[in-house]
Amino acid sequence: MNQLLLGVPIQIGGEEVIICRDSIGSQALSSSRESEVYTIIEGPREDGRPAIYIDEDELKSMRESYPGINVYGLWQLLFANNLVPLGNEVIIFPMGPDRGLYLRLDSSTDVHKPSSILSSSEFVDNFIPEWMDYDLSNASRISLDNLDLVLPTSPAYTRQELFEKQRHDQTKRWYMVASICGLMLIATLVYNYGMYTLYNADMAVYKTKQIQRDELDTKIGELLRERLDKWPDNSAELGKISELVAYDNNLETSPDGETHVGFTTLHQFVTSKYLPFDPAEKVRGIVSEFTPHLNYVIRIDPSEIGGSDNQ
């Protein structure tokens, strides 16, 4: 690319864009007319390079003529591609045989530093209006021959567009913050629900274990109440029954009496019929009663056996 057309769509880096005149320098706005409104397209840099401005009316005109096409400033583009050869008090960008744009640097400072840039403007007929005795042949020239340009990081915006962009970016940030908060809230709810479910499951297990423990405590209490303080000695009762069986081997449990397991309660037996003697006369410590069935009902009371045997 050996010539750069300004104010019309051109292709740079595979994108259709428009390059417009812009202004740069610490005195860039001092020479502007009161009716002109400039918008910053790039702020001051850390290396001292002054801000770059663009005429807002010209930018609006480009928007109307070529809607949807991004606009960049010339000096913005040249600095983005490192094509400005600092080190001279005047640097020109030719746009024809006798005209072009120029940068003026402060010769009282280090002209190799971007902070020395004073202003930018246009020259015609090979002279600078505010510095007519300067010989442009001494100026450094910018050449675009055989160069593939890259676009700056951000195009130019009008003040209204900047305001809308900032508001849009702020809205996006708020949406992002709201989305993050929403995700955190959902994650918190899911976590709390999971913990609540786990808690309920653990509580159900705990209550089941508690019920089982209470049941075991109840059974242990019952077993403790039924526990024998000493090993039971039923030899006396068994001895009486053995004696009775020796006298009457047809001795039966009384069908009228209650059936008990163990030897801690009263026991009743029935003798065979026509027994020729009273069992109470043969076996001490028992009670006998003759019945109309011609047999005896025998009662053995374990609580009285010991006293009867000692008589």
PDB file of C-alpha atoms in Angstrom:
ATOM      1  CA  MET A   1       0.000   0.000   0.000  1.00  0.00           C
ATOM      2  CA  ASN A   2       1.776   3.171  -1.219  1.00  0.00           C
ATOM      3  CA  GLN A   3      -1.120   5.587  -0.782  1.00  0.00           C
ATOM      4  CA  LEU A   4      -3.797   5.891   1.889  1.00  0.00           C
ATOM      5  CA  LEU A   5      -7.141   7.357   0.850  1.00  0.00           C
ATOM      6  CA  LEU A   6      -8.915   9.382   3.540  1.00  0.00           C
ATOM      7  CA  GLY A   7     -12.658   9.713   4.041  1.00  0.00           C
ATOM      8  CA  VAL A   8     -13.670   6.759   1.851  1.00  0.00           C
ATOM      9  CA  PRO A   9     -14.016   3.032   2.558  1.00  0.00           C
ATOM     10  CA  ILE A  10     -10.795   1.041   2.100  1.00  0.00           C
ATOM     11  CA  GLN A  11      -9.655  -2.465   2.994  1.00  0.00           C
ATOM     12  CA  ILE A  12      -7.229  -2.905   5.892  1.00  0.00           C
ATOM     13  CA  GLY A  13      -6.565  -6.294   7.411  1.00  0.00           C
ATOM     14  CA  GLY A  14      -9.497  -7.805   5.519  1.00  0.00           C
ATOM     15  CA  GLU A  15     -11.983  -5.292   6.964  1.00  0.00           C
ATOM     16  CA  GLU A  16     -13.658  -2.363   5.237  1.00  0.00           C
ATOM     17  CA  VAL A  17     -12.907   0.794   7.230  1.00  0.00           C
ATOM     18  CA  ILE A  18     -12.642   4.570   6.837  1.00  0.00           C
ATOM     19  CA  ILE A  19      -9.540   6.561   7.769  1.00  0.00           C
ATOM     20  CA  CYS A  20     -10.123  10.215   8.716  1.00  0.00           C
ATOM     21  CA  ARG A  21      -7.931  13.132   9.709  1.00  0.00           C
ATOM     22  CA  ASP A  22      -7.263  13.294  13.426  1.00  0.00           C
ATOM     23  CA  SER A  23      -5.234  15.526  15.727  1.00  0.00           C
ATOM     24  CA  ILE A  24      -2.514  14.770  18.243  1.00  0.00           C
ATOM     25  CA  GLY A  25      -0.251  16.808  20.500  1.00  0.00           C
ATOM     26  CA  SER A  26      -0.208  18.797  23.700  1.00  0.00           C
ATOM     27  CA  GLN A  27      -1.320  21.873  21.669  1.00  0.00           C
ATOM     28  CA  ALA A  28      -3.688  19.988  19.367  1.00  0.00           C
ATOM     29  CA  LEU A  29      -6.851  21.700  20.613  1.00  0.00           C
ATOM     30  CA  SER A  30      -5.419  25.201  21.079  1.00  0.00           C
ATOM     31  CA  SER A  31      -5.554  25.920  17.349  1.00  0.00           C
ATOM     32  CA  SER A  32      -9.085  24.588  16.810  1.00  0.00           C
ATOM     33  CA  ARG A  33     -12.038  26.844  16.167  1.00  0.00           C
ATOM     34  CA  GLU A  34     -14.709  27.349  18.827  1.00  0.00           C
ATOM     35  CA  SER A  35     -17.337  25.693  16.637  1.00  0.00           C
ATOM     36  CA  GLU A  36     -15.275  22.516  16.336  1.00  0.00           C
ATOM     37  CA  VAL A  37     -15.954  19.694  18.779  1.00  0.00           C
ATOM     38  CA  TYR A  38     -13.284  17.044  19.227  1.00  0.00           C
ATOM     39  CA  THR A  39     -13.681  13.584  20.687  1.00  0.00           C
ATOM     40  CA  ILE A  40     -10.838  11.547  22.170  1.00  0.00           C
ATOM     41  CA  ILE A  41     -10.249   8.315  20.279  1.00  0.00           C
ATOM     42  CA  GLU A  42      -7.117   7.356  22.241  1.00  0.00           C
ATOM     43  CA  GLY A  43      -6.100   8.740  25.612  1.00  0.00           C
ATOM     44  CA  PRO A  44      -2.567   9.685  26.680  1.00  0.00           C
ATOM     45  CA  ARG A  45      -0.129   6.779  26.833  1.00  0.00           C
ATOM     46  CA  GLU A  46       2.289   5.761  29.548  1.00  0.00           C
ATOM     47  CA  ASP A  47       5.226   6.655  27.302  1.00  0.00           C
ATOM     48  CA  GLY A  48       4.051  10.289  27.281  1.00  0.00           C
ATOM     49  CA  ARG A  49       2.375  10.284  23.889  1.00  0.00           C
ATOM     50  CA  PRO A  50      -0.461  12.867  23.968  1.00  0.00           C
ATOM     51  CA  ALA A  51      -4.103  11.997  23.380  1.00  0.00           C
ATOM     52  CA  ILE A  52      -5.467  11.636  19.847  1.00  0.00           C
ATOM     53  CA  TYR A  53      -8.649  13.521  18.887  1.00  0.00           C
ATOM     54  CA  ILE A  54     -11.066  13.463  15.972  1.00  0.00           C
ATOM     55  CA  ASP A  55     -13.515  16.084  14.743  1.00  0.00           C
ATOM     56  CA  GLU A  56     -16.932  14.893  15.915  1.00  0.00           C
ATOM     57  CA  ASP A  57     -18.784  16.598  13.039  1.00  0.00           C
ATOM     58  CA  GLU A  58     -16.593  14.805  10.513  1.00  0.00           C
ATOM     59  CA  LEU A  59     -17.126  11.531  12.362  1.00  0.00           C
ATOM     60  CA  LYS A  60     -20.903  12.028  12.307  1.00  0.00           C
ATOM     61  CA  SER A  61     -20.692  12.804   8.583  1.00  0.00           C
ATOM     62  CA  MET A  62     -18.872   9.498   8.016  1.00  0.00           C
ATOM     63  CA  ARG A  63     -21.548   7.698  10.012  1.00  0.00           C
ATOM     64  CA  GLU A  64     -24.276   9.171   7.812  1.00  0.00           C
ATOM     65  CA  SER A  65     -22.442   8.534   4.551  1.00  0.00           C
ATOM     66  CA  TYR A  66     -21.159   5.068   5.397  1.00  0.00           C
ATOM     67  CA  PRO A  67     -23.306   3.544   8.155  1.00  0.00           C
ATOM     68  CA  GLY A  68     -21.973   0.442   9.850  1.00  0.00           C
ATOM     69  CA  ILE A  69     -18.338   1.012   8.821  1.00  0.00           C
ATOM     70  CA  ASN A  70     -15.779   1.618  11.553  1.00  0.00           C
ATOM     71  CA  VAL A  71     -13.807   4.872  11.438  1.00  0.00           C
ATOM     72  CA  TYR A  72     -10.172   5.271  12.560  1.00  0.00           C
ATOM     73  CA  GLY A  73      -7.855   8.279  12.751  1.00  0.00           C
ATOM     74  CA  LEU A  74      -4.801   8.551  10.499  1.00  0.00           C
ATOM     75  CA  TRP A  75      -2.265   9.233  13.257  1.00  0.00           C
ATOM     76  CA  GLN A  76      -4.014   6.585  15.364  1.00  0.00           C
ATOM     77  CA  LEU A  77      -3.409   4.058  12.571  1.00  0.00           C
ATOM     78  CA  LEU A  78       0.207   5.139  11.986  1.00  0.00           C
ATOM     79  CA  PHE A  79       1.130   4.928  15.666  1.00  0.00           C
ATOM     80  CA  ALA A  80      -0.614   1.533  15.949  1.00  0.00           C
ATOM     81  CA  ASN A  81       1.711   0.244  13.207  1.00  0.00           C
ATOM     82  CA  ASN A  82       4.848   1.954  14.619  1.00  0.00           C
ATOM     83  CA  LEU A  83       5.279   4.004  11.417  1.00  0.00           C
ATOM     84  CA  VAL A  84       5.995   7.387  13.013  1.00  0.00           C
ATOM     85  CA  PRO A  85       9.795   7.955  12.968  1.00  0.00           C
ATOM     86  CA  LEU A  86      10.396  10.169  15.992  1.00  0.00           C
ATOM     87  CA  GLY A  87      13.686  12.049  16.273  1.00  0.00           C
ATOM     88  CA  ASN A  88      12.967  15.122  14.112  1.00  0.00           C
ATOM     89  CA  GLU A  89      11.094  18.315  14.908  1.00  0.00           C
ATOM     90  CA  VAL A  90       8.782  17.797  11.897  1.00  0.00           C
ATOM     91  CA  ILE A  91       7.383  14.506  10.594  1.00  0.00           C
ATOM     92  CA  ILE A  92       5.222  14.519   7.468  1.00  0.00           C
ATOM     93  CA  PHE A  93       2.804  12.099   5.871  1.00  0.00           C
ATOM     94  CA  PRO A  94       2.657  12.950   2.140  1.00  0.00           C
ATOM     95  CA  MET A  95      -0.743  12.943   0.454  1.00  0.00           C
ATOM     96  CA  GLY A  96       0.464  14.339  -2.850  1.00  0.00           C
ATOM     97  CA  PRO A  97       3.521  15.959  -4.443  1.00  0.00           C
ATOM     98  CA  ASP A  98       3.140  19.216  -2.499  1.00  0.00           C
ATOM     99  CA  ARG A  99       0.683  18.539   0.289  1.00  0.00           C
ATOM    100  CA  GLY A 100       0.158  16.261   3.279  1.00  0.00           C
ATOM    101  CA  LEU A 101      -0.142  16.087   7.041  1.00  0.00           C
ATOM    102  CA  TYR A 102       2.583  16.742   9.572  1.00  0.00           C
ATOM    103  CA  LEU A 103       3.546  16.376  13.211  1.00  0.00           C
ATOM    104  CA  ARG A 104       5.450  19.121  14.967  1.00  0.00           C
ATOM    105  CA  LEU A 105       7.654  18.214  17.925  1.00  0.00           C
ATOM    106  CA  ASP A 106       9.174  20.399  20.618  1.00  0.00           C
ATOM    107  CA  SER A 107      12.835  20.793  19.653  1.00  0.00           C
ATOM    108  CA  SER A 108      13.678  22.072  23.150  1.00  0.00           C
ATOM    109  CA  THR A 109      12.997  18.585  24.500  1.00  0.00           C
ATOM    110  CA  ASP A 110      14.028  15.094  23.480  1.00  0.00           C
ATOM    111  CA  VAL A 111      12.328  14.696  20.091  1.00  0.00           C
ATOM    112  CA  HIS A 112      12.864  10.941  20.287  1.00  0.00           C
ATOM    113  CA  LYS A 113      10.182  10.760  22.986  1.00  0.00           C
ATOM    114  CA  PRO A 114       6.446  10.772  22.155  1.00  0.00           C
ATOM    115  CA  SER A 115       5.893  13.370  24.889  1.00  0.00           C
ATOM    116  CA  SER A 116       7.611  15.974  22.669  1.00  0.00           C
ATOM    117  CA  ILE A 117       4.716  15.983  20.145  1.00  0.00           C
ATOM    118  CA  LEU A 118       3.174  19.475  20.121  1.00  0.00           C
ATOM    119  CA  SER A 119       0.547  19.409  17.381  1.00  0.00           C
ATOM    120  CA  SER A 120      -0.541  18.026  14.043  1.00  0.00           C
ATOM    121  CA  SER A 121      -1.972  19.776  11.021  1.00  0.00           C
ATOM    122  CA  GLU A 122      -1.992  19.952   7.212  1.00  0.00           C
ATOM    123  CA  PHE A 123       0.502  21.596   4.886  1.00  0.00           C
ATOM    124  CA  VAL A 124      -0.131  22.764   1.307  1.00  0.00           C
ATOM    125  CA  ASP A 125       2.297  23.890  -1.393  1.00  0.00           C
ATOM    126  CA  ASN A 126       5.169  22.457   0.618  1.00  0.00           C
ATOM    127  CA  PHE A 127       5.074  24.933   3.481  1.00  0.00           C
ATOM    128  CA  ILE A 128       3.649  25.025   6.965  1.00  0.00           C
ATOM    129  CA  PRO A 129       1.427  28.087   7.496  1.00  0.00           C
ATOM    130  CA  GLU A 130       2.544  28.762  11.095  1.00  0.00           C
ATOM    131  CA  TRP A 131       6.195  28.036  10.266  1.00  0.00           C
ATOM    132  CA  MET A 132       6.700  29.352   6.763  1.00  0.00           C
ATOM    133  CA  ASP A 133      10.500  29.492   6.882  1.00  0.00           C
ATOM    134  CA  TYR A 134      10.826  25.782   7.648  1.00  0.00           C
ATOM    135  CA  ASP A 135      12.256  23.694   4.830  1.00  0.00           C
ATOM    136  CA  LEU A 136      10.129  20.541   4.520  1.00  0.00           C
ATOM    137  CA  SER A 137      13.026  18.755   2.878  1.00  0.00           C
ATOM    138  CA  ASN A 138      14.506  18.485   6.376  1.00  0.00           C
ATOM    139  CA  ALA A 139      11.409  16.718   7.745  1.00  0.00           C
ATOM    140  CA  SER A 140      11.166  12.970   8.332  1.00  0.00           C
ATOM    141  CA  ARG A 141       8.743  11.228   5.996  1.00  0.00           C
ATOM    142  CA  ILE A 142       6.337   8.370   6.584  1.00  0.00           C
ATOM    143  CA  SER A 143       6.169   5.774   3.825  1.00  0.00           C
ATOM    144  CA  LEU A 144       3.570   3.026   3.458  1.00  0.00           C
ATOM    145  CA  ASP A 145       5.236   1.218   0.566  1.00  0.00           C
ATOM    146  CA  ASN A 146       4.844  -2.565   0.708  1.00  0.00           C
ATOM    147  CA  LEU A 147       3.372  -2.527   4.214  1.00  0.00           C
ATOM    148  CA  ASP A 148       0.471  -4.585   5.518  1.00  0.00           C
ATOM    149  CA  LEU A 149      -1.318  -2.393   8.032  1.00  0.00           C
ATOM    150  CA  VAL A 150      -3.136  -3.619  11.119  1.00  0.00           C
ATOM    151  CA  LEU A 151      -6.050  -1.779  12.678  1.00  0.00           C
ATOM    152  CA  PRO A 152      -5.893  -0.118  16.108  1.00  0.00           C
ATOM    153  CA  THR A 153      -7.586  -1.867  19.003  1.00  0.00           C
ATOM    154  CA  SER A 154     -10.590   0.473  19.077  1.00  0.00           C
ATOM    155  CA  PRO A 155     -12.342   2.576  16.386  1.00  0.00           C
ATOM    156  CA  ALA A 156     -13.511   6.155  16.849  1.00  0.00           C
ATOM    157  CA  TYR A 157     -16.800   6.928  18.603  1.00  0.00           C
ATOM    158  CA  THR A 158     -18.834  10.102  18.973  1.00  0.00           C
ATOM    159  CA  ARG A 159     -19.542  11.322  22.476  1.00  0.00           C
ATOM    160  CA  GLN A 160     -23.083  10.014  22.267  1.00  0.00           C
ATOM    161  CA  GLU A 161     -21.805   6.652  21.034  1.00  0.00           C
ATOM    162  CA  LEU A 162     -19.241   6.565  23.839  1.00  0.00           C
ATOM    163  CA  PHE A 163     -21.972   7.308  26.346  1.00  0.00           C
ATOM    164  CA  GLU A 164     -24.179   4.563  24.902  1.00  0.00           C
ATOM    165  CA  LYS A 165     -21.225   2.166  24.769  1.00  0.00           C
ATOM    166  CA  GLN A 166     -20.278   2.875  28.377  1.00  0.00           C
ATOM    167  CA  ARG A 167     -23.885   2.462  29.441  1.00  0.00           C
ATOM    168  CA  HIS A 168     -24.123  -0.772  27.466  1.00  0.00           C
ATOM    169  CA  ASP A 169     -20.850  -2.032  28.975  1.00  0.00           C
ATOM    170  CA  GLN A 170     -22.065  -1.054  32.422  1.00  0.00           C
ATOM    171  CA  THR A 171     -25.355  -2.855  31.796  1.00  0.00           C
ATOM    172  CA  LYS A 172     -23.415  -5.918  30.643  1.00  0.00           C
ATOM    173  CA  ARG A 173     -21.320  -5.759  33.788  1.00  0.00           C
ATOM    174  CA  TRP A 174     -24.437  -5.518  35.907  1.00  0.00           C
ATOM    175  CA  TYR A 175     -25.950  -8.441  34.019  1.00  0.00           C
ATOM    176  CA  MET A 176     -22.736 -10.367  34.563  1.00  0.00           C
ATOM    177  CA  VAL A 177     -22.744  -9.509  38.270  1.00  0.00           C
ATOM    178  CA  ALA A 178     -26.432 -10.424  38.475  1.00  0.00           C
ATOM    179  CA  SER A 179     -25.756 -13.690  36.629  1.00  0.00           C
ATOM    180  CA  ILE A 180     -22.885 -14.535  38.963  1.00  0.00           C
ATOM    181  CA  CYS A 181     -25.036 -13.679  41.979  1.00  0.00           C
ATOM    182  CA  GLY A 182     -27.855 -15.761  40.514  1.00  0.00           C
ATOM    183  CA  LEU A 183     -25.531 -18.710  39.955  1.00  0.00           C
ATOM    184  CA  MET A 184     -24.171 -18.317  43.472  1.00  0.00           C
ATOM    185  CA  LEU A 185     -27.730 -18.194  44.810  1.00  0.00           C
ATOM    186  CA  ILE A 186     -28.721 -21.296  42.837  1.00  0.00           C
ATOM    187  CA  ALA A 187     -25.548 -23.072  43.959  1.00  0.00           C
ATOM    188  CA  THR A 188     -26.277 -22.063  47.552  1.00  0.00           C
ATOM    189  CA  LEU A 189     -29.872 -23.287  47.284  1.00  0.00           C
ATOM    190  CA  VAL A 190     -28.758 -26.580  45.737  1.00  0.00           C
ATOM    191  CA  TYR A 191     -26.097 -26.985  48.415  1.00  0.00           C
ATOM    192  CA  ASN A 192     -28.553 -26.134  51.188  1.00  0.00           C
ATOM    193  CA  TYR A 193     -31.140 -28.518  49.728  1.00  0.00           C
ATOM    194  CA  GLY A 194     -28.520 -31.255  49.504  1.00  0.00           C
ATOM    195  CA  MET A 195     -27.431 -30.609  53.078  1.00  0.00           C
ATOM    196  CA  TYR A 196     -31.085 -30.494  54.186  1.00  0.00           C
ATOM    197  CA  THR A 197     -31.775 -33.820  52.450  1.00  0.00           C
ATOM    198  CA  LEU A 198     -28.656 -35.330  53.981  1.00  0.00           C
ATOM    199  CA  TYR A 199     -29.655 -33.956  57.375  1.00  0.00           C
ATOM    200  CA  ASN A 200     -33.140 -35.458  57.087  1.00  0.00           C
ATOM    201  CA  ALA A 201     -31.663 -38.809  56.056  1.00  0.00           C
ATOM    202  CA  ASP A 202     -29.244 -38.724  58.985  1.00  0.00           C
ATOM    203  CA  MET A 203     -32.033 -37.684  61.347  1.00  0.00           C
ATOM    204  CA  ALA A 204     -34.208 -40.554  60.103  1.00  0.00           C
ATOM    205  CA  VAL A 205     -31.358 -42.977  60.772  1.00  0.00           C
ATOM    206  CA  TYR A 206     -30.762 -41.357  64.148  1.00  0.00           C
ATOM    207  CA  LYS A 207     -34.442 -41.607  65.115  1.00  0.00           C
ATOM    208  CA  THR A 208     -34.532 -45.245  63.993  1.00  0.00           C
ATOM    209  CA  LYS A 209     -31.464 -45.978  66.087  1.00  0.00           C
ATOM    210  CA  GLN A 210     -33.001 -44.090  68.988  1.00  0.00           C
ATOM    211  CA  ILE A 211     -36.207 -46.154  68.750  1.00  0.00           C
ATOM    212  CA  GLN A 212     -34.161 -49.338  68.597  1.00  0.00           C
ATOM    213  CA  ARG A 213     -32.149 -48.193  71.590  1.00  0.00           C
ATOM    214  CA  ASP A 214     -35.331 -47.415  73.539  1.00  0.00           C
ATOM    215  CA  GLU A 215     -36.718 -50.845  72.658  1.00  0.00           C
ATOM    216  CA  LEU A 216     -33.480 -52.463  73.789  1.00  0.00           C
ATOM    217  CA  ASP A 217     -33.535 -50.429  77.002  1.00  0.00           C
ATOM    218  CA  THR A 218     -37.100 -51.619  77.625  1.00  0.00           C
ATOM    219  CA  LYS A 219     -36.147 -55.240  77.008  1.00  0.00           C
ATOM    220  CA  ILE A 220     -33.091 -54.889  79.213  1.00  0.00           C
ATOM    221  CA  GLY A 221     -35.296 -53.430  81.949  1.00  0.00           C
ATOM    222  CA  GLU A 222     -37.710 -56.338  81.633  1.00  0.00           C
ATOM    223  CA  LEU A 223     -34.860 -58.825  81.750  1.00  0.00           C
ATOM    224  CA  LEU A 224     -33.404 -57.100  84.786  1.00  0.00           C
ATOM    225  CA  ARG A 225     -36.754 -57.295  86.534  1.00  0.00           C
ATOM    226  CA  GLU A 226     -37.032 -61.007  85.743  1.00  0.00           C
ATOM    227  CA  ARG A 227     -33.464 -61.746  86.669  1.00  0.00           C
ATOM    228  CA  LEU A 228     -33.105 -64.229  89.506  1.00  0.00           C
ATOM    229  CA  ASP A 229     -30.996 -63.109  92.415  1.00  0.00           C
ATOM    230  CA  LYS A 230     -29.933 -66.732  92.991  1.00  0.00           C
ATOM    231  CA  TRP A 231     -30.220 -70.018  91.202  1.00  0.00           C
ATOM    232  CA  PRO A 232     -33.719 -71.489  91.944  1.00  0.00           C
ATOM    233  CA  ASP A 233     -33.816 -74.581  94.161  1.00  0.00           C
ATOM    234  CA  ASN A 234     -36.920 -76.634  93.353  1.00  0.00           C
ATOM    235  CA  SER A 235     -35.654 -79.816  94.863  1.00  0.00           C
ATOM    236  CA  ALA A 236     -38.329 -79.755  97.615  1.00  0.00           C
ATOM    237  CA  GLU A 237     -41.216 -79.558  95.134  1.00  0.00           C
ATOM    238  CA  LEU A 238     -39.658 -82.196  92.926  1.00  0.00           C
ATOM    239  CA  GLY A 239     -39.128 -84.397  95.983  1.00  0.00           C
ATOM    240  CA  LYS A 240     -42.816 -84.136  96.964  1.00  0.00           C
ATOM    241  CA  ILE A 241     -43.913 -84.928  93.428  1.00  0.00           C
ATOM    242  CA  SER A 242     -41.530 -87.911  93.293  1.00  0.00           C
ATOM    243  CA  GLU A 243     -42.943 -89.262  96.555  1.00  0.00           C
ATOM    244  CA  LEU A 244     -46.497 -88.883  95.248  1.00  0.00           C
ATOM    245  CA  VAL A 245     -45.640 -90.648  92.001  1.00  0.00           C
ATOM    246  CA  ALA A 246     -44.066 -93.447  94.047  1.00  0.00           C
ATOM    247  CA  TYR A 247     -47.407 -93.960  95.813  1.00  0.00           C
ATOM    248  CA  ASP A 248     -49.570 -93.350  92.728  1.00  0.00           C
ATOM    249  CA  ASN A 249     -47.954 -93.690  89.340  1.00  0.00           C
ATOM    250  CA  ASN A 250     -51.238 -92.561  87.712  1.00  0.00           C
ATOM    251  CA  LEU A 251     -50.935 -89.095  89.231  1.00  0.00           C
ATOM    252  CA  GLU A 252     -52.125 -86.393  86.832  1.00  0.00           C
ATOM    253  CA  THR A 253     -52.185 -82.623  86.683  1.00  0.00           C
ATOM    254  CA  SER A 254     -55.549 -81.314  87.772  1.00  0.00           C
ATOM    255  CA  PRO A 255     -57.655 -80.361  84.719  1.00  0.00           C
ATOM    256  CA  ASP A 256     -59.480 -77.771  86.818  1.00  0.00           C
ATOM    257  CA  GLY A 257     -56.336 -75.958  87.930  1.00  0.00           C
ATOM    258  CA  GLU A 258     -54.253 -73.351  86.137  1.00  0.00           C
ATOM    259  CA  THR A 259     -51.259 -74.450  84.128  1.00  0.00           C
ATOM    260  CA  HIS A 260     -48.027 -72.885  85.284  1.00  0.00           C
ATOM    261  CA  VAL A 261     -44.478 -73.142  84.086  1.00  0.00           C
ATOM    262  CA  GLY A 262     -42.008 -73.243  86.935  1.00  0.00           C
ATOM    263  CA  PHE A 263     -42.284 -73.885  90.653  1.00  0.00           C
ATOM    264  CA  THR A 264     -43.122 -70.510  92.109  1.00  0.00           C
ATOM    265  CA  THR A 265     -46.892 -70.954  92.284  1.00  0.00           C
ATOM    266  CA  LEU A 266     -49.458 -73.410  93.661  1.00  0.00           C
ATOM    267  CA  HIS A 267     -49.599 -76.773  91.851  1.00  0.00           C
ATOM    268  CA  GLN A 268     -52.577 -79.171  91.732  1.00  0.00           C
ATOM    269  CA  PHE A 269     -52.584 -82.850  90.929  1.00  0.00           C
ATOM    270  CA  VAL A 270     -55.322 -85.525  90.771  1.00  0.00           C
ATOM    271  CA  THR A 271     -54.809 -89.045  92.036  1.00  0.00           C
ATOM    272  CA  SER A 272     -56.231 -92.186  90.535  1.00  0.00           C
ATOM    273  CA  LYS A 273     -59.648 -93.390  91.749  1.00  0.00           C
ATOM    274  CA  TYR A 274     -60.063 -95.602  94.735  1.00  0.00           C
ATOM    275  CA  LEU A 275     -56.717 -94.691  96.199  1.00  0.00           C
ATOM    276  CA  PRO A 276     -56.797 -96.585  99.535  1.00  0.00           C
ATOM    277  CA  PHE A 277     -55.064 -93.858 101.540  1.00  0.00           C
ATOM    278  CA  ASP A 278     -54.949 -90.119 101.944  1.00  0.00           C
ATOM    279  CA  PRO A 279     -51.801 -88.811 100.203  1.00  0.00           C
ATOM    280  CA  ALA A 280     -51.428 -86.069 102.846  1.00  0.00           C
ATOM    281  CA  GLU A 281     -50.839 -88.805 105.414  1.00  0.00           C
ATOM    282  CA  LYS A 282     -48.009 -90.238 103.378  1.00  0.00           C
ATOM    283  CA  VAL A 283     -46.277 -87.069 102.163  1.00  0.00           C
ATOM    284  CA  ARG A 284     -45.765 -84.205 104.526  1.00  0.00           C
ATOM    285  CA  GLY A 285     -46.203 -80.581 103.347  1.00  0.00           C
ATOM    286  CA  ILE A 286     -49.044 -81.182 100.886  1.00  0.00           C
ATOM    287  CA  VAL A 287     -52.782 -80.604 101.136  1.00  0.00           C
ATOM    288  CA  SER A 288     -55.247 -83.223  99.891  1.00  0.00           C
ATOM    289  CA  GLU A 289     -59.006 -83.145  99.397  1.00  0.00           C
ATOM    290  CA  PHE A 290     -61.250 -86.103  98.661  1.00  0.00           C
ATOM    291  CA  THR A 291     -63.681 -85.458  95.818  1.00  0.00           C
ATOM    292  CA  PRO A 292     -67.016 -86.972  94.735  1.00  0.00           C
ATOM    293  CA  HIS A 293     -65.095 -88.609  91.889  1.00  0.00           C
ATOM    294  CA  LEU A 294     -63.548 -90.888  94.486  1.00  0.00           C
ATOM    295  CA  ASN A 295     -60.074 -89.441  94.069  1.00  0.00           C
ATOM    296  CA  TYR A 296     -57.957 -86.841  95.766  1.00  0.00           C
ATOM    297  CA  VAL A 297     -56.971 -83.357  94.610  1.00  0.00           C
ATOM    298  CA  ILE A 298     -53.497 -82.588  95.864  1.00  0.00           C
ATOM    299  CA  ARG A 299     -52.157 -79.057  96.278  1.00  0.00           C
ATOM    300  CA  ILE A 300     -48.478 -78.246  96.657  1.00  0.00           C
ATOM    301  CA  ASP A 301     -47.600 -74.716  97.807  1.00  0.00           C
ATOM    302  CA  PRO A 302     -43.858 -74.066  97.376  1.00  0.00           C
ATOM    303  CA  SER A 303     -43.981 -71.269  99.938  1.00  0.00           C
ATOM    304  CA  GLU A 304     -45.101 -73.686 102.663  1.00  0.00           C
ATOM    305  CA  ILE A 305     -42.949 -76.668 101.849  1.00  0.00           C
ATOM    306  CA  GLY A 306     -39.972 -75.536 103.829  1.00  0.00           C
ATOM    307  CA  GLY A 307     -41.996 -74.903 107.030  1.00  0.00           C
ATOM    308  CA  SER A 308     -43.827 -78.207 106.796  1.00  0.00           C
ATOM    309  CA  ASP A 309     -40.597 -80.141 106.319  1.00  0.00           C
ATOM    310  CA  ASN A 310     -39.129 -78.591 109.436  1.00  0.00           C
ATOM    311  CA  GLN A 311     -42.021 -79.508 111.691  1.00  0.00           C
TER     312      GLN A 311
END
